[in-house]
Amino acid sequence: MGKIRLRNVVSGLLAIVFIISLISACASANNNNNAKSSSTPGSSASTGNASETMDAQGKYTEPVKMSWAVQTAAASKLLDGDTWDDNRWSQLIKDKLNIDLEVAFSADSSTDAYKNKLNAIIASGDLPDVFKTQDANVFLQLAQNGQLADLSEVFDKYASDSIKAYRERFADSFAGATIDGKLYAIPRMNDNFHEAPFLWIRDDWLKNTNSEPPKTIEEMVALAEKFATGDPDGNGINGDTYGLALNKDLIRQNHGSILGLVSAFGVPGRDESVFYRDESGKMTFAWIQPNMKEALALLADMYKKGLVNKEFTAKNESALVEDITSGKIGMAYGSNWGTWYPYNNVYKKDGVIVRPYPIPKAEGYDYKIGIESNAVGQMTMVSADYEHPEAVIQVLNLYDQTVNYSSKEDYLKYWADEQYRLSPVYIDQPGEVYAADLLKAFDKGSSDDLPPAAKPLYDYIVGFEDGSLAEDDNAFGTWGQMAKSGSLPIVLNEYIPDNAIVQSVLGIQRPEVWLTTASSLDTLTITTFTDIITGNKPVDSFDSFVTQWLKAGGQEALDEMDRLYPAQ
């Protein structure tokens, strides 16, 4: 659901200390690895004999163990008596491959819990066999310091033709997982346009206020005023609802962010990741754009008038989702998966649809949508100490065959209801993979020409629209993303044709100064923007923020980015 970042300046300083200790720990681990024999786990010597221990179907003749780190989240579901230790995927992997899965640790990835636990495990040097991170800095440090298995040989030798086709389709994703010609992770195979923001609005509040979806910023503010001062929920009380919801993290890809609003003013922001070249070819960064002043001034005015939730500074994503579910919020900027979470809660509780709309535009500005480089994203890594790195590729093959090329029953059992998360390695099947194909199928009224894994998505959408799957969570989630009125078609049919997408140039290569300053600059940004919105600082303080940002490592990072990613 987006990257999780440290929350304050003190934690930013702690992050610096952590990186220093991490480098030391990694160096120590690297020295230990170098002291081992030439048959070090993950080397060609260990993989060369792997096929001798498998039958013709790739099943090990003797049991093989694989420990993995579990990312839990609010969207995670355990069904039919499954547990993280014993479930449909662990049983399938045991049956088909003779691999015994063991949970090394589990932690919530929608908060800081997973990141903090992983950091502690890294510092201890006792890595799970398989684990994930969305933090490119962590991946880069681990790879450079010898703690990750080189998967190049086992991928080439054991990956199915189907998996190898993903490497061709998502070449930039695989490039991001490759350092010095060596593949150190299975990347999230994707096109990152799915990160684009939208404005999500409750159908019933639009109807109750006799309103239309806003197309301009002025119309958005006017609608927020109706929602905040009137009685949009029909409970007979004026002013007990929010106009536009915000959460305290503001610039992160969460529900209630400001990403969609600032995009209208030509600021392609997203977390602390969007470096790009402006129209003059100069390397720049999203959050220091002068257009931010007008966007922040607008938000400050809305806050002053009571159009945004006054207590947003104390609202993290979980707290905001409670307000969404309880019916206090009618409008918020957010990501494409809203009908999967959290607006599925609204639909199940009240039968109300909250749907996505293109971001309202600001007159006089070319809107810009910031997304990450396709070279970064979630990485599934394998410890250099794991004796069977080829087993990870075998699990990936099994996942692909089961979910994408087997029966509909298998798809529903092993993918639907977030069940894919029970596999230690998977293809995330992001919506953008099939969104364009589905639109063509809808136009033809047939799913006959769709890839196998896309056909159930087609059935979900048709079933939700004709009412036969109206109560199905998977149908509602898929419909909100990939129906003709869904979020991803907005990207395909509007954002991309308008040349609004700005992809960050920040790939896997990171300036050293950015490794130590990104977290503290991120915190500085959120703190300053919050102070301006709440009126604790004047809008003009944005200018001093830019100066401070540049002096505190930002300018050095820009200069180094200019060198690492020269203009084409």
XYZ file of C-alpha atoms in Angstrom:
568
model
C 0.000 0.000 0.000
C 2.792 2.355 -0.409
C 6.128 2.824 1.418
C 6.233 3.095 5.149
C 8.558 5.829 6.396
C 9.986 6.913 9.733
C 7.891 9.563 11.356
C 10.047 12.294 12.895
C 13.418 13.962 12.899
C 14.696 11.864 15.782
C 13.853 8.684 13.901
C 15.596 10.171 10.899
C 18.775 10.444 12.979
C 18.238 6.913 14.208
C 17.951 5.802 10.593
C 21.428 7.233 9.983
C 22.767 5.267 12.925
C 20.984 2.168 11.639
C 22.501 2.473 8.176
C 25.974 2.831 9.637
C 25.441 -0.237 11.813
C 23.861 -2.078 8.887
C 26.894 -1.444 6.711
C 29.099 -2.716 9.517
C 26.946 -5.778 10.067
C 26.761 -6.479 6.346
C 30.514 -6.114 5.999
C 30.969 -8.584 8.833
C 28.535 -11.000 7.230
C 30.300 -10.575 3.904
C 33.646 -11.391 5.525
C 32.108 -14.497 7.070
C 30.699 -15.555 3.698
C 34.055 -15.018 2.015
C 35.651 -17.282 4.599
C 33.381 -20.158 3.572
C 34.268 -22.787 0.991
C 33.578 -22.427 -2.717
C 30.315 -24.304 -2.196
C 28.812 -21.349 -0.338
C 24.972 -21.454 -0.407
C 23.718 -19.569 -3.430
C 26.880 -20.162 -5.458
C 27.011 -22.136 -8.671
C 28.419 -25.080 -6.749
C 25.246 -25.447 -4.677
C 22.819 -24.882 -7.553
C 24.597 -27.182 -9.942
C 23.559 -30.277 -7.972
C 19.989 -29.176 -7.245
C 18.478 -30.961 -10.243
C 19.931 -34.253 -8.986
C 17.681 -34.021 -5.912
C 14.450 -33.396 -7.877
C 12.193 -35.621 -9.918
C 11.067 -34.774 -13.456
C 8.278 -32.524 -12.114
C 10.665 -30.464 -9.991
C 9.688 -32.102 -6.707
C 12.518 -32.661 -4.238
C 13.165 -36.316 -3.419
C 14.027 -35.326 0.153
C 12.224 -32.572 2.109
C 13.659 -29.063 1.801
C 13.039 -26.334 4.367
C 12.306 -22.700 3.524
C 11.835 -20.020 6.190
C 10.088 -16.819 5.216
C 8.986 -13.481 6.628
C 5.234 -12.890 6.560
C 3.837 -9.453 5.758
C 0.427 -9.256 7.391
C -1.970 -6.352 6.803
C -5.580 -5.356 7.264
C -6.300 -6.772 3.796
C -4.800 -10.171 4.682
C -7.326 -12.948 5.154
C -7.012 -16.386 6.703
C -9.865 -18.638 5.581
C -11.203 -22.103 6.377
C -9.078 -22.629 9.459
C -5.822 -21.705 7.719
C -2.964 -20.241 9.740
C 0.206 -18.536 8.571
C 2.073 -21.734 9.460
C -0.366 -24.214 7.924
C -2.534 -23.154 4.992
C -3.559 -23.880 1.413
C -0.281 -22.619 -0.030
C 2.017 -24.359 2.463
C 0.113 -27.588 1.807
C 0.255 -27.158 -1.988
C 3.976 -26.348 -1.915
C 4.626 -29.399 0.271
C 2.544 -31.641 -1.983
C 3.939 -30.444 -5.307
C 7.536 -29.579 -4.376
C 8.242 -31.309 -1.024
C 9.224 -27.962 0.483
C 8.390 -27.358 4.140
C 7.593 -23.681 4.815
C 8.495 -22.210 8.193
C 7.441 -18.738 9.324
C 10.530 -16.870 10.507
C 8.463 -13.941 11.767
C 5.244 -12.121 10.930
C 4.452 -8.432 11.285
C 1.978 -5.864 9.987
C 3.237 -4.229 6.782
C 0.533 -1.538 6.794
C 2.269 0.042 9.804
C 5.945 0.342 10.756
C 5.839 -3.074 12.444
C 7.195 -5.167 9.562
C 9.870 -2.653 8.621
C 11.049 -2.323 12.213
C 11.127 -6.091 12.721
C 13.025 -6.601 9.473
C 15.550 -3.923 10.428
C 16.175 -5.700 13.716
C 16.605 -9.041 11.951
C 19.031 -7.501 9.453
C 21.069 -5.973 12.259
C 21.279 -9.400 13.930
C 22.533 -10.972 10.699
C 20.073 -13.888 11.019
C 18.051 -13.432 7.840
C 15.086 -15.624 6.855
C 15.608 -17.696 3.710
C 13.024 -15.582 1.856
C 11.819 -12.081 2.731
C 10.497 -8.910 1.135
C 11.119 -5.178 1.324
C 9.793 -2.111 -0.445
C 12.724 -0.056 0.769
C 15.205 0.230 -2.104
C 17.884 1.441 0.313
C 17.667 -1.763 2.350
C 17.756 -3.929 -0.785
C 20.740 -2.049 -2.169
C 22.744 -2.286 1.064
C 22.063 -6.006 1.492
C 22.987 -6.797 -2.103
C 26.149 -4.720 -2.092
C 27.320 -6.307 1.146
C 26.917 -9.941 0.178
C 23.896 -10.948 2.237
C 21.643 -11.780 -0.722
C 21.839 -14.791 -2.999
C 22.696 -14.179 -6.639
C 19.647 -15.627 -8.391
C 20.930 -15.184 -11.945
C 21.905 -18.792 -12.565
C 18.950 -20.433 -10.824
C 16.525 -18.108 -12.617
C 17.997 -18.943 -16.018
C 18.093 -22.662 -15.236
C 14.780 -23.212 -13.426
C 12.340 -20.430 -14.350
C 9.523 -21.522 -16.628
C 9.061 -19.966 -20.053
C 6.085 -18.083 -18.650
C 8.166 -16.547 -15.849
C 10.939 -15.674 -18.276
C 8.352 -13.880 -20.404
C 7.653 -11.612 -17.422
C 11.329 -10.676 -17.429
C 10.928 -9.513 -21.019
C 7.653 -7.683 -20.410
C 8.845 -5.941 -17.263
C 12.481 -5.494 -18.218
C 12.877 -2.294 -16.186
C 11.547 -4.017 -13.048
C 14.109 -6.774 -13.450
C 16.788 -4.184 -14.162
C 16.017 -2.651 -10.779
C 16.598 -6.024 -9.120
C 19.913 -6.438 -10.923
C 23.206 -5.016 -9.637
C 26.458 -5.389 -11.540
C 24.767 -7.858 -13.853
C 23.530 -10.114 -11.038
C 19.858 -10.710 -10.189
C 19.464 -10.252 -6.432
C 15.659 -10.336 -6.092
C 12.399 -11.277 -7.736
C 10.908 -7.845 -8.436
C 7.302 -6.783 -8.340
C 6.557 -7.184 -12.025
C 4.642 -4.068 -12.892
C 4.086 -0.764 -14.609
C 3.800 1.763 -11.826
C 0.995 3.820 -13.339
C -1.238 2.017 -10.840
C 0.173 4.408 -8.203
C -1.773 7.356 -9.635
C -4.177 9.159 -7.246
C -7.927 9.650 -7.657
C -10.691 11.479 -5.840
C -12.996 8.982 -4.124
C -16.565 10.145 -3.358
C -19.564 8.453 -1.750
C -22.484 8.010 -4.156
C -25.098 8.723 -1.498
C -23.571 12.024 -0.401
C -23.475 13.242 -3.990
C -27.132 12.324 -4.348
C -28.186 13.766 -0.983
C -26.539 17.126 -1.761
C -27.792 17.133 -5.365
C -24.189 17.440 -6.566
C -22.087 16.340 -9.512
C -18.527 14.970 -9.266
C -16.151 17.960 -9.268
C -14.002 18.554 -12.323
C -12.162 21.620 -11.050
C -10.478 22.504 -7.779
C -13.101 25.201 -7.179
C -15.868 22.627 -7.570
C -14.032 20.269 -5.201
C -13.850 22.993 -2.524
C -17.526 23.815 -2.999
C -18.434 20.149 -2.610
C -16.260 19.880 0.492
C -18.186 22.804 1.970
C -21.499 21.059 1.309
C -20.211 17.878 2.924
C -18.743 19.678 5.961
C -21.483 22.188 6.732
C -24.648 20.472 5.533
C -26.270 17.144 6.267
C -24.938 14.854 3.515
C -25.449 11.678 5.573
C -29.103 12.548 6.238
C -28.952 12.081 10.010
C -30.610 15.430 10.647
C -27.444 17.083 11.999
C -25.528 19.709 10.074
C -21.753 19.882 10.317
C -20.934 16.505 11.908
C -19.151 15.209 8.795
C -15.857 15.880 6.994
C -15.600 17.728 3.711
C -12.221 16.466 2.549
C -10.369 13.912 4.645
C -6.654 14.087 5.366
C -4.371 11.787 7.314
C -1.306 12.874 9.197
C 1.203 11.409 6.750
C -0.049 13.711 3.966
C 2.512 12.898 1.248
C 2.415 9.120 1.435
C 0.389 6.934 -0.877
C -2.322 6.396 1.708
C -6.003 7.232 1.836
C -6.437 10.879 2.695
C -3.151 12.018 1.146
C -2.644 15.345 -0.629
C -1.098 13.696 -3.703
C -4.088 14.188 -5.986
C -4.647 17.772 -4.905
C -1.054 18.912 -5.433
C -0.954 17.049 -8.759
C -3.626 19.452 -9.992
C -1.106 22.268 -9.458
C 1.556 20.493 -11.515
C 3.422 18.915 -8.576
C 4.081 15.196 -9.261
C 4.608 14.218 -5.634
C 4.756 10.815 -4.025
C 6.485 9.989 -0.747
C 10.131 11.070 -0.934
C 10.844 9.396 -4.262
C 10.048 11.687 -7.189
C 13.156 13.149 -8.771
C 12.585 14.301 -12.339
C 13.786 16.754 -14.977
C 11.729 19.892 -15.461
C 10.875 21.443 -18.822
C 14.321 23.041 -19.009
C 16.006 19.674 -18.418
C 17.106 20.541 -14.893
C 17.051 17.801 -12.245
C 14.519 18.706 -9.572
C 12.363 17.217 -6.816
C 8.591 17.261 -6.373
C 8.202 18.808 -2.925
C 10.313 21.909 -3.572
C 8.241 23.125 -6.528
C 6.997 26.732 -6.198
C 3.491 25.573 -7.187
C 3.268 23.872 -3.795
C 2.625 27.262 -2.206
C -0.731 27.663 -3.916
C -1.748 24.090 -3.128
C -0.802 24.531 0.547
C -2.557 27.904 0.675
C -5.734 26.236 -0.589
C -5.508 23.495 2.020
C -4.805 26.042 4.770
C -7.918 27.960 3.775
C -10.006 24.785 3.742
C -8.666 23.871 7.180
C -9.440 27.328 8.540
C -13.004 27.075 7.258
C -13.455 23.641 8.790
C -13.713 21.840 5.465
C -11.060 19.237 6.346
C -10.979 17.156 9.509
C -9.400 19.338 12.198
C -7.871 16.353 13.990
C -6.090 14.985 10.909
C -2.691 15.510 12.596
C -3.550 12.596 14.889
C -5.099 10.410 12.188
C -2.902 7.675 10.796
C -4.304 5.421 8.094
C -5.947 3.013 10.539
C -7.726 5.813 12.397
C -8.831 7.382 9.136
C -10.227 4.062 7.912
C -12.365 3.919 11.069
C -13.848 7.304 10.143
C -14.413 6.139 6.570
C -16.179 2.986 7.738
C -18.307 4.848 10.275
C -19.629 7.177 7.570
C -17.990 10.453 8.599
C -16.064 10.935 5.342
C -17.574 11.522 1.935
C -14.525 12.485 -0.094
C -10.777 11.772 -0.033
C -7.877 11.506 -2.424
C -6.499 7.993 -2.607
C -5.056 5.152 -4.635
C -6.596 2.785 -7.153
C -7.343 -0.071 -4.758
C -10.049 1.776 -2.807
C -12.795 -0.769 -3.503
C -10.507 -3.483 -2.156
C -9.762 -1.424 0.935
C -11.093 0.594 2.714
C -14.259 1.346 0.750
C -15.237 -2.314 0.726
C -15.997 -1.736 4.410
C -18.443 1.035 3.528
C -20.115 -1.136 0.904
C -20.492 -4.100 3.262
C -21.703 -1.949 6.159
C -24.057 0.459 4.397
C -24.429 -0.868 0.851
C -22.960 2.407 -0.400
C -20.500 2.658 -3.268
C -17.522 4.999 -2.957
C -16.102 5.368 -6.446
C -13.019 6.948 -8.049
C -13.017 10.052 -10.225
C -10.216 11.820 -12.103
C -8.518 14.421 -9.940
C -10.165 17.865 -10.279
C -7.966 20.240 -12.283
C -6.615 23.695 -11.391
C -6.997 26.386 -14.042
C -3.709 27.620 -15.426
C -1.747 24.484 -14.515
C -0.824 21.334 -16.400
C -1.584 18.582 -13.932
C 1.188 16.087 -13.221
C 0.915 12.652 -11.629
C 4.032 11.386 -9.828
C 4.847 7.674 -9.820
C 7.902 5.655 -8.885
C 10.391 4.314 -11.371
C 9.416 0.834 -12.527
C 12.889 -0.206 -11.385
C 11.854 0.027 -7.731
C 9.069 -1.548 -5.718
C 8.625 -4.636 -3.611
C 11.582 -7.015 -3.862
C 11.495 -10.671 -2.807
C 15.009 -11.571 -1.690
C 16.814 -14.772 -0.768
C 19.465 -15.007 1.926
C 22.970 -15.780 0.687
C 23.090 -18.482 3.366
C 20.101 -20.405 1.956
C 21.226 -23.744 0.531
C 18.420 -24.005 -2.030
C 17.893 -20.688 -3.845
C 16.501 -22.652 -6.791
C 13.576 -23.655 -4.524
C 12.350 -20.052 -4.621
C 12.152 -20.199 -8.416
C 10.304 -23.506 -8.194
C 7.728 -21.924 -5.867
C 7.369 -18.997 -8.276
C 6.778 -21.424 -11.155
C 4.160 -23.245 -9.102
C 2.458 -19.983 -8.204
C 2.324 -18.879 -11.841
C 0.977 -22.213 -13.080
C -1.615 -22.496 -10.306
C -2.958 -18.945 -10.461
C -2.519 -17.951 -14.082
C -2.785 -21.173 -16.073
C -4.843 -23.632 -14.063
C -8.572 -23.844 -13.384
C -10.937 -21.142 -12.203
C -11.359 -23.152 -9.013
C -7.635 -22.976 -8.349
C -7.624 -19.250 -9.108
C -10.386 -18.666 -6.579
C -8.754 -20.882 -3.963
C -5.173 -19.661 -4.276
C -5.486 -16.041 -5.441
C -8.884 -14.600 -4.464
C -9.499 -13.060 -1.049
C -5.808 -12.110 -0.775
C -4.795 -15.773 -0.580
C -1.789 -15.183 -2.820
C -0.135 -13.542 0.210
C 0.239 -17.010 1.766
C 2.868 -17.911 -0.819
C 6.403 -16.778 0.086
C 6.986 -15.577 -3.486
C 4.364 -14.512 -6.007
C 3.568 -12.374 -8.987
C 1.530 -9.566 -7.491
C -0.809 -9.586 -10.489
C -1.229 -5.808 -10.350
C -4.295 -4.493 -12.126
C -2.338 -2.753 -14.852
C -1.284 -6.125 -16.272
C -4.792 -6.830 -17.529
C -6.611 -3.482 -17.421
C -6.200 -2.696 -21.136
C -7.080 -6.264 -22.139
C -10.247 -6.146 -20.063
C -11.419 -2.893 -21.643
C -11.140 -4.487 -25.086
C -13.054 -7.525 -23.842
C -15.862 -5.343 -22.478
C -16.169 -3.616 -25.837
C -16.516 -7.028 -27.526
C -18.741 -8.416 -24.789
C -16.657 -11.557 -24.523
C -13.754 -12.872 -22.471
C -12.743 -15.473 -25.069
C -9.499 -13.765 -26.086
C -8.328 -12.904 -22.585
C -5.305 -14.522 -20.909
C -6.388 -17.289 -18.499
C -5.819 -15.220 -15.342
C -7.830 -12.292 -16.723
C -11.005 -14.264 -17.354
C -12.011 -14.497 -13.671
C -11.524 -10.719 -13.425
C -13.895 -10.262 -16.356
C -16.425 -12.553 -14.647
C -16.099 -10.613 -11.393
C -16.868 -7.314 -13.093
C -19.771 -8.658 -15.137
C -21.124 -10.452 -12.070
C -20.978 -7.337 -9.917
C -22.699 -5.231 -12.555
C -25.506 -7.732 -13.196
C -25.964 -8.311 -9.455
C -25.072 -12.001 -9.399
C -21.850 -11.248 -7.477
C -23.034 -8.126 -5.698
C -21.963 -9.479 -2.310
C -18.567 -10.788 -3.417
C -15.571 -8.839 -2.086
C -13.397 -9.879 -5.028
C -16.029 -8.765 -7.511
C -16.449 -5.375 -5.835
C -12.708 -4.818 -5.581
C -12.041 -5.781 -9.192
C -14.982 -3.759 -10.470
C -13.748 -0.587 -8.763
C -10.328 -0.990 -10.358
C -10.942 -2.357 -13.823
C -14.538 -1.816 -14.920
C -15.047 0.907 -17.516
C -15.892 3.290 -14.659
C -12.978 2.063 -12.539
C -9.735 3.709 -11.506
C -7.249 2.162 -13.923
C -9.242 3.068 -17.060
C -8.999 6.690 -15.850
C -5.227 6.345 -16.080
C -5.353 4.626 -19.467
C -7.961 6.911 -21.019
C -7.130 10.261 -19.397
C -3.895 10.571 -17.410
C -1.656 8.855 -19.964
C -3.152 10.522 -23.096
C -2.830 13.895 -21.320
C 0.904 13.196 -20.789
C 0.316 13.794 -17.094
C 2.357 10.843 -15.814
C 5.791 11.801 -14.446
C 7.883 8.769 -13.591
C 10.667 9.349 -11.100
C 14.168 8.834 -12.453
C 15.259 7.490 -9.054
C 16.003 3.851 -9.719
C 18.099 1.408 -7.754
C 21.192 3.634 -7.893
C 21.014 5.966 -4.900
C 23.236 8.925 -4.022
C 25.071 8.196 -0.786
C 23.767 11.439 0.699
C 20.217 10.313 -0.049
C 20.697 7.119 1.923
C 21.363 9.162 5.059
C 19.107 12.180 4.535
C 15.953 10.895 2.795
C 14.143 9.998 6.014
C 14.904 13.279 7.808
C 13.996 15.344 4.721
C 10.779 13.362 4.417
C 9.945 14.214 8.029
C 10.846 17.873 7.450
C 8.448 17.947 4.512
C 5.506 16.460 6.395
C 6.118 18.685 9.425
C 6.331 21.874 7.359
C 3.293 21.071 5.236
C 1.278 20.203 8.350
C 2.257 23.465 10.052
C 1.224 25.488 7.002
C -2.104 23.681 6.588
C -3.006 24.059 10.266
C -1.961 27.723 10.339
C 0.955 27.249 12.707
C 3.189 28.728 10.014
C 2.398 31.177 7.195
C 2.315 29.925 3.619
C 5.447 31.950 2.863
C 7.403 29.705 5.229
C 7.456 27.290 2.317
C 10.316 29.364 0.873
C 12.479 28.830 3.949
C 11.557 25.137 3.867
C 12.974 24.858 0.344
C 16.176 26.573 1.460
C 16.458 24.260 4.458
C 15.716 21.177 2.334
C 18.461 22.063 -0.128
C 21.021 22.804 2.590
C 20.240 19.633 4.535
C 21.390 17.349 1.738
C 18.768 17.990 -0.917
C 20.997 20.005 -3.239
C 23.802 17.491 -2.933
C 21.336 14.727 -3.774
C 20.111 16.646 -6.835
C 23.684 17.134 -8.036
C 24.488 13.479 -7.572
C 21.240 12.415 -9.267
C 22.257 14.567 -12.214
C 25.437 12.510 -12.459
C 23.852 9.102 -11.864
C 20.970 9.706 -14.274
C 22.277 12.007 -17.031
C 19.828 13.704 -19.376
C 19.045 11.648 -22.466
